[in-house]
Amino acid sequence: DSGVTQTPKHLITATGQRVTLRCSPRSGDLSVYWYQQSLDQGLQFLIQYYNGEERAKGNILERFSAQQFPDLHSELNLSSLELGDSALYFCASSGGLGGTYNEQFFGPGTRLTVL
Amino acid sequence: KNEVEQSPQNLTAQEGEFITINCSYSVGISALHWLQQHPGGGIVSLFMLSSGKKKHGRLIATINIQEKHSSLHITASHPRDSAVYICAVTDFGNEKLTFGTGTRLTIIP
């Protein structure tokens, strides 16, 4: 158990809908990362938050947004869903000052299926 | 942008064999990570290293910074080692991971 929790574990929805994925980092970790794993693209970085502020952005679509709350949990919002958004979404956290050498701990993931 | 390549893509071996998975990257990095993804999908961090060698149980990870290459070794392999092993790097100046495509390892009893 990494200490990172994600809800829900599975999500099935229809095209055009909006969903919210939730992540709670390990106790004391200030950085939260969101990653997407799809069959055709593999694992890709979406976005990072550090202590409530956006720190880095990757291949995140404009239809997607995220935020980190004062209690450090984070939410990833996916809207106007398309079939191609079906994927495993992972959250990871790392600790302390958010320095480059921090190990990342992964949550169990949320499997999103868009029908 | 860093490119991360792994080889082989798939590896099947008999129980007890010594396993080597390779990873190369194109641009200097601050750290290299080896991750394990089980069939259920969960990802576990095995190693994070920036130089030299690390060992944990039957797993050994090495990195050669000059050659931009890392290897993950498994000694006395066991069927429970069957998983996808993913190499990832963090570049200087940021903390996000850039991933290789993974190596699917199957250990046959």
mmCIF file of C-alpha atoms in Angstrom:
data_model
loop_
_atom_site.group_PDB
_atom_site.id
_atom_site.type_symbol
_atom_site.label_atom_id
_atom_site.label_comp_id
_atom_site.label_asym_id
_atom_site.label_seq_id
_atom_site.Cartn_x
_atom_site.Cartn_y
_atom_site.Cartn_z
ATOM 1 C CA ASP A 1 0.000 0.000 0.000
ATOM 2 C CA SER A 2 1.589 3.247 -1.209
ATOM 3 C CA GLY A 3 -0.535 5.477 1.004
ATOM 4 C CA VAL A 4 -2.013 7.239 -2.033
ATOM 5 C CA THR A 5 -5.733 6.710 -2.496
ATOM 6 C CA GLN A 6 -7.835 7.246 -5.588
ATOM 7 C CA THR A 7 -11.575 7.131 -6.071
ATOM 8 C CA PRO A 8 -13.462 5.732 -7.775
ATOM 9 C CA LYS A 9 -11.657 2.560 -8.890
ATOM 10 C CA HIS A 10 -13.855 2.151 -11.928
ATOM 11 C CA LEU A 11 -15.983 4.604 -13.832
ATOM 12 C CA ILE A 12 -18.195 3.887 -16.801
ATOM 13 C CA THR A 13 -19.836 6.788 -18.547
ATOM 14 C CA ALA A 14 -21.066 7.966 -21.920
ATOM 15 C CA THR A 15 -19.549 10.275 -24.505
ATOM 16 C CA GLY A 16 -20.142 13.936 -23.820
ATOM 17 C CA GLN A 17 -20.362 13.483 -20.069
ATOM 18 C CA ARG A 18 -18.194 14.992 -17.328
ATOM 19 C CA VAL A 19 -16.472 13.072 -14.515
ATOM 20 C CA THR A 20 -14.291 13.899 -11.529
ATOM 21 C CA LEU A 21 -11.460 11.713 -10.322
ATOM 22 C CA ARG A 22 -10.180 12.177 -6.808
ATOM 23 C CA CYS A 23 -6.751 11.607 -5.290
ATOM 24 C CA SER A 24 -5.510 11.822 -1.714
ATOM 25 C CA PRO A 25 -1.703 11.938 -1.451
ATOM 26 C CA ARG A 26 0.444 10.256 1.170
ATOM 27 C CA SER A 27 0.452 12.056 4.471
ATOM 28 C CA GLY A 28 2.965 14.911 4.292
ATOM 29 C CA ASP A 29 3.407 14.829 0.507
ATOM 30 C CA LEU A 30 2.961 18.243 -1.082
ATOM 31 C CA SER A 31 3.219 17.299 -4.755
ATOM 32 C CA VAL A 32 0.498 15.511 -6.694
ATOM 33 C CA TYR A 33 0.942 14.279 -10.252
ATOM 34 C CA TRP A 34 -1.683 13.000 -12.680
ATOM 35 C CA TYR A 35 -0.801 10.466 -15.361
ATOM 36 C CA GLN A 36 -2.854 8.825 -18.097
ATOM 37 C CA GLN A 37 -2.200 5.296 -19.334
ATOM 38 C CA SER A 38 -3.899 4.342 -22.578
ATOM 39 C CA LEU A 39 -3.312 1.358 -24.835
ATOM 40 C CA ASP A 40 -2.025 3.415 -27.746
ATOM 41 C CA GLN A 41 -0.105 6.172 -25.914
ATOM 42 C CA GLY A 42 1.281 4.361 -22.881
ATOM 43 C CA LEU A 43 1.884 6.356 -19.709
ATOM 44 C CA GLN A 44 1.850 10.127 -20.115
ATOM 45 C CA PHE A 45 2.201 12.987 -17.663
ATOM 46 C CA LEU A 46 -0.813 15.275 -17.479
ATOM 47 C CA ILE A 47 -0.252 17.826 -14.727
ATOM 48 C CA GLN A 48 1.490 18.449 -11.387
ATOM 49 C CA TYR A 49 0.411 20.462 -8.374
ATOM 50 C CA TYR A 50 2.599 21.492 -5.504
ATOM 51 C CA ASN A 51 1.005 22.752 -2.294
ATOM 52 C CA GLY A 52 -2.076 23.994 -4.111
ATOM 53 C CA GLU A 53 -0.336 25.609 -7.072
ATOM 54 C CA GLU A 54 0.038 24.261 -10.589
ATOM 55 C CA ARG A 55 3.716 23.430 -11.063
ATOM 56 C CA ALA A 56 4.001 21.701 -14.440
ATOM 57 C CA LYS A 57 1.731 20.862 -17.319
ATOM 58 C CA GLY A 58 2.108 18.044 -19.802
ATOM 59 C CA ASN A 59 -0.101 16.609 -22.503
ATOM 60 C CA ILE A 60 -3.342 17.633 -20.856
ATOM 61 C CA LEU A 61 -6.279 18.397 -23.105
ATOM 62 C CA GLU A 62 -8.193 21.652 -22.730
ATOM 63 C CA ARG A 63 -11.267 19.561 -21.836
ATOM 64 C CA PHE A 64 -9.389 18.375 -18.753
ATOM 65 C CA SER A 65 -8.653 20.430 -15.664
ATOM 66 C CA ALA A 66 -7.309 19.771 -12.205
ATOM 67 C CA GLN A 67 -6.910 21.433 -8.861
ATOM 68 C CA GLN A 68 -5.339 20.779 -5.493
ATOM 69 C CA PHE A 69 -7.238 21.774 -2.402
ATOM 70 C CA PRO A 70 -5.938 23.192 0.918
ATOM 71 C CA ASP A 71 -6.030 19.693 2.455
ATOM 72 C CA LEU A 72 -3.754 18.644 -0.454
ATOM 73 C CA HIS A 73 -6.167 16.245 -2.075
ATOM 74 C CA SER A 74 -6.527 16.737 -5.807
ATOM 75 C CA GLU A 75 -9.261 16.325 -8.366
ATOM 76 C CA LEU A 76 -8.992 15.757 -12.096
ATOM 77 C CA ASN A 77 -12.026 16.892 -14.056
ATOM 78 C CA LEU A 78 -12.650 15.421 -17.491
ATOM 79 C CA SER A 79 -15.409 16.961 -19.588
ATOM 80 C CA SER A 80 -17.001 16.424 -23.013
ATOM 81 C CA LEU A 81 -15.705 12.883 -22.824
ATOM 82 C CA GLU A 82 -14.731 11.036 -25.972
ATOM 83 C CA LEU A 83 -14.162 7.342 -26.605
ATOM 84 C CA GLY A 84 -10.426 8.001 -26.748
ATOM 85 C CA ASP A 85 -10.411 9.244 -23.162
ATOM 86 C CA SER A 86 -10.919 5.681 -21.951
ATOM 87 C CA ALA A 87 -7.777 4.909 -19.969
ATOM 88 C CA LEU A 88 -6.274 4.271 -16.572
ATOM 89 C CA TYR A 89 -5.691 7.503 -14.697
ATOM 90 C CA PHE A 90 -3.020 7.424 -12.018
ATOM 91 C CA CYS A 91 -2.265 9.878 -9.317
ATOM 92 C CA ALA A 92 1.155 9.945 -7.664
ATOM 93 C CA SER A 93 2.554 11.976 -4.809
ATOM 94 C CA SER A 94 5.968 12.958 -3.570
ATOM 95 C CA GLY A 95 7.080 14.623 -0.437
ATOM 96 C CA GLY A 96 8.797 17.437 1.302
ATOM 97 C CA LEU A 97 10.111 20.317 -0.694
ATOM 98 C CA GLY A 98 9.150 18.758 -4.030
ATOM 99 C CA GLY A 99 12.780 18.461 -4.994
ATOM 100 C CA THR A 100 13.779 16.720 -8.164
ATOM 101 C CA TYR A 101 15.038 13.629 -6.422
ATOM 102 C CA ASN A 102 11.799 12.759 -4.664
ATOM 103 C CA GLU A 103 10.456 9.312 -5.273
ATOM 104 C CA GLN A 104 6.882 9.212 -6.539
ATOM 105 C CA PHE A 105 4.297 6.921 -4.958
ATOM 106 C CA PHE A 106 1.425 5.818 -7.137
ATOM 107 C CA GLY A 107 -2.206 5.353 -6.291
ATOM 108 C CA PRO A 108 -4.133 2.285 -7.514
ATOM 109 C CA GLY A 109 -5.593 4.184 -10.448
ATOM 110 C CA THR A 110 -9.057 4.908 -11.772
ATOM 111 C CA ARG A 111 -10.144 2.944 -14.820
ATOM 112 C CA LEU A 112 -12.347 5.155 -16.985
ATOM 113 C CA THR A 113 -14.457 3.596 -19.711
ATOM 114 C CA VAL A 114 -16.300 5.911 -22.077
ATOM 115 C CA LEU A 115 -19.068 4.217 -24.061
ATOM 116 C CA LYS B 1 12.250 16.283 -24.785
ATOM 117 C CA ASN B 2 13.687 13.065 -23.427
ATOM 118 C CA GLU B 3 13.103 9.833 -25.292
ATOM 119 C CA VAL B 4 13.151 6.660 -23.233
ATOM 120 C CA GLU B 5 13.603 3.280 -24.866
ATOM 121 C CA GLN B 6 13.375 -0.131 -23.268
ATOM 122 C CA SER B 7 14.374 -3.555 -24.423
ATOM 123 C CA PRO B 8 13.174 -6.161 -24.782
ATOM 124 C CA GLN B 9 9.470 -5.392 -25.146
ATOM 125 C CA ASN B 10 8.561 -8.911 -24.082
ATOM 126 C CA LEU B 11 10.592 -11.465 -22.169
ATOM 127 C CA THR B 12 9.659 -15.010 -21.211
ATOM 128 C CA ALA B 13 11.990 -17.030 -19.013
ATOM 129 C CA GLN B 14 12.063 -20.128 -16.842
ATOM 130 C CA GLU B 15 11.877 -19.876 -13.092
ATOM 131 C CA GLY B 16 15.326 -19.364 -11.618
ATOM 132 C CA GLU B 17 16.830 -17.587 -14.620
ATOM 133 C CA PHE B 18 18.756 -14.318 -14.351
ATOM 134 C CA ILE B 19 16.800 -11.503 -15.982
ATOM 135 C CA THR B 20 18.095 -8.271 -17.495
ATOM 136 C CA ILE B 21 15.941 -5.414 -18.765
ATOM 137 C CA ASN B 22 17.576 -2.442 -20.428
ATOM 138 C CA CYS B 23 16.680 1.222 -20.611
ATOM 139 C CA SER B 24 18.306 4.051 -22.546
ATOM 140 C CA TYR B 25 17.479 7.729 -22.668
ATOM 141 C CA SER B 26 18.462 10.557 -24.953
ATOM 142 C CA VAL B 27 19.064 13.606 -22.750
ATOM 143 C CA GLY B 28 20.791 14.054 -19.392
ATOM 144 C CA ILE B 29 18.561 13.344 -16.420
ATOM 145 C CA SER B 30 18.354 14.073 -12.719
ATOM 146 C CA ALA B 31 17.067 10.599 -11.832
ATOM 147 C CA LEU B 32 15.953 7.319 -13.348
ATOM 148 C CA HIS B 33 13.093 5.269 -11.935
ATOM 149 C CA TRP B 34 12.218 1.610 -12.298
ATOM 150 C CA LEU B 35 8.541 0.824 -11.777
ATOM 151 C CA GLN B 36 6.628 -2.435 -11.659
ATOM 152 C CA GLN B 37 3.059 -2.722 -12.896
ATOM 153 C CA HIS B 38 1.113 -5.789 -11.882
ATOM 154 C CA PRO B 39 -1.578 -7.420 -14.026
ATOM 155 C CA GLY B 40 -4.211 -5.708 -11.879
ATOM 156 C CA GLY B 41 -2.821 -2.355 -12.990
ATOM 157 C CA GLY B 42 -1.196 -0.997 -9.823
ATOM 158 C CA ILE B 43 2.215 0.665 -10.143
ATOM 159 C CA VAL B 44 4.954 0.202 -7.566
ATOM 160 C CA SER B 45 8.188 2.172 -7.450
ATOM 161 C CA LEU B 46 11.130 -0.226 -7.295
ATOM 162 C CA PHE B 47 14.142 2.062 -7.529
ATOM 163 C CA MET B 48 15.079 5.662 -8.031
ATOM 164 C CA LEU B 49 18.722 6.254 -8.849
ATOM 165 C CA SER B 50 20.967 8.956 -10.217
ATOM 166 C CA SER B 51 24.284 7.108 -10.166
ATOM 167 C CA GLY B 52 25.859 3.740 -9.464
ATOM 168 C CA LYS B 53 23.895 0.760 -8.309
ATOM 169 C CA LYS B 54 21.074 -0.119 -5.928
ATOM 170 C CA LYS B 55 19.985 -3.516 -4.615
ATOM 171 C CA HIS B 56 16.765 -4.617 -2.975
ATOM 172 C CA GLY B 57 16.334 -8.303 -2.345
ATOM 173 C CA ARG B 58 16.678 -10.101 -5.679
ATOM 174 C CA LEU B 59 16.456 -6.878 -7.672
ATOM 175 C CA ILE B 60 19.461 -4.847 -8.760
ATOM 176 C CA ALA B 61 19.401 -1.579 -10.709
ATOM 177 C CA THR B 62 22.439 0.030 -12.290
ATOM 178 C CA ILE B 63 22.913 3.252 -14.197
ATOM 179 C CA ASN B 64 25.709 4.542 -16.424
ATOM 180 C CA ILE B 65 25.280 8.292 -16.704
ATOM 181 C CA GLN B 66 27.915 8.725 -19.432
ATOM 182 C CA GLU B 67 26.287 6.105 -21.644
ATOM 183 C CA LYS B 68 22.715 7.190 -20.709
ATOM 184 C CA HIS B 69 21.816 3.614 -19.927
ATOM 185 C CA SER B 70 20.322 1.671 -17.065
ATOM 186 C CA SER B 71 19.678 -2.007 -16.414
ATOM 187 C CA LEU B 72 17.315 -3.806 -14.086
ATOM 188 C CA HIS B 73 18.401 -7.292 -13.054
ATOM 189 C CA ILE B 74 16.362 -9.967 -11.312
ATOM 190 C CA THR B 75 18.235 -12.888 -9.804
ATOM 191 C CA ALA B 76 16.625 -16.290 -9.193
ATOM 192 C CA SER B 77 13.464 -15.206 -11.006
ATOM 193 C CA HIS B 78 10.106 -16.438 -9.739
ATOM 194 C CA PRO B 79 6.628 -16.551 -11.299
ATOM 195 C CA ARG B 80 5.522 -13.771 -8.938
ATOM 196 C CA ASP B 81 8.023 -11.498 -10.731
ATOM 197 C CA SER B 82 5.758 -11.652 -13.784
ATOM 198 C CA ALA B 83 4.721 -8.060 -14.441
ATOM 199 C CA VAL B 84 5.405 -5.097 -16.690
ATOM 200 C CA TYR B 85 8.598 -3.255 -15.770
ATOM 201 C CA ILE B 86 8.698 0.401 -16.725
ATOM 202 C CA CYS B 87 11.686 2.703 -16.895
ATOM 203 C CA ALA B 88 11.023 6.410 -16.356
ATOM 204 C CA VAL B 89 13.219 9.496 -16.084
ATOM 205 C CA THR B 90 13.016 12.934 -14.547
ATOM 206 C CA ASP B 91 14.803 15.697 -16.413
ATOM 207 C CA PHE B 92 16.763 18.478 -14.785
ATOM 208 C CA GLY B 93 14.533 21.318 -13.667
ATOM 209 C CA ASN B 94 11.283 19.397 -13.386
ATOM 210 C CA GLU B 95 9.849 16.449 -11.524
ATOM 211 C CA LYS B 96 7.474 14.887 -14.021
ATOM 212 C CA LEU B 97 8.177 11.359 -15.222
ATOM 213 C CA THR B 98 8.790 10.486 -18.861
ATOM 214 C CA PHE B 99 8.123 6.794 -19.375
ATOM 215 C CA GLY B 100 9.458 4.032 -21.542
ATOM 216 C CA THR B 101 7.011 1.656 -23.178
ATOM 217 C CA GLY B 102 7.614 -1.092 -20.643
ATOM 218 C CA THR B 103 8.888 -4.676 -20.706
ATOM 219 C CA ARG B 104 6.379 -7.451 -20.168
ATOM 220 C CA LEU B 105 8.105 -10.210 -18.178
ATOM 221 C CA THR B 106 6.637 -13.682 -17.846
ATOM 222 C CA ILE B 107 8.332 -16.263 -15.641
ATOM 223 C CA ILE B 108 7.269 -19.844 -16.280
ATOM 224 C CA PRO B 109 7.372 -22.314 -13.363
#
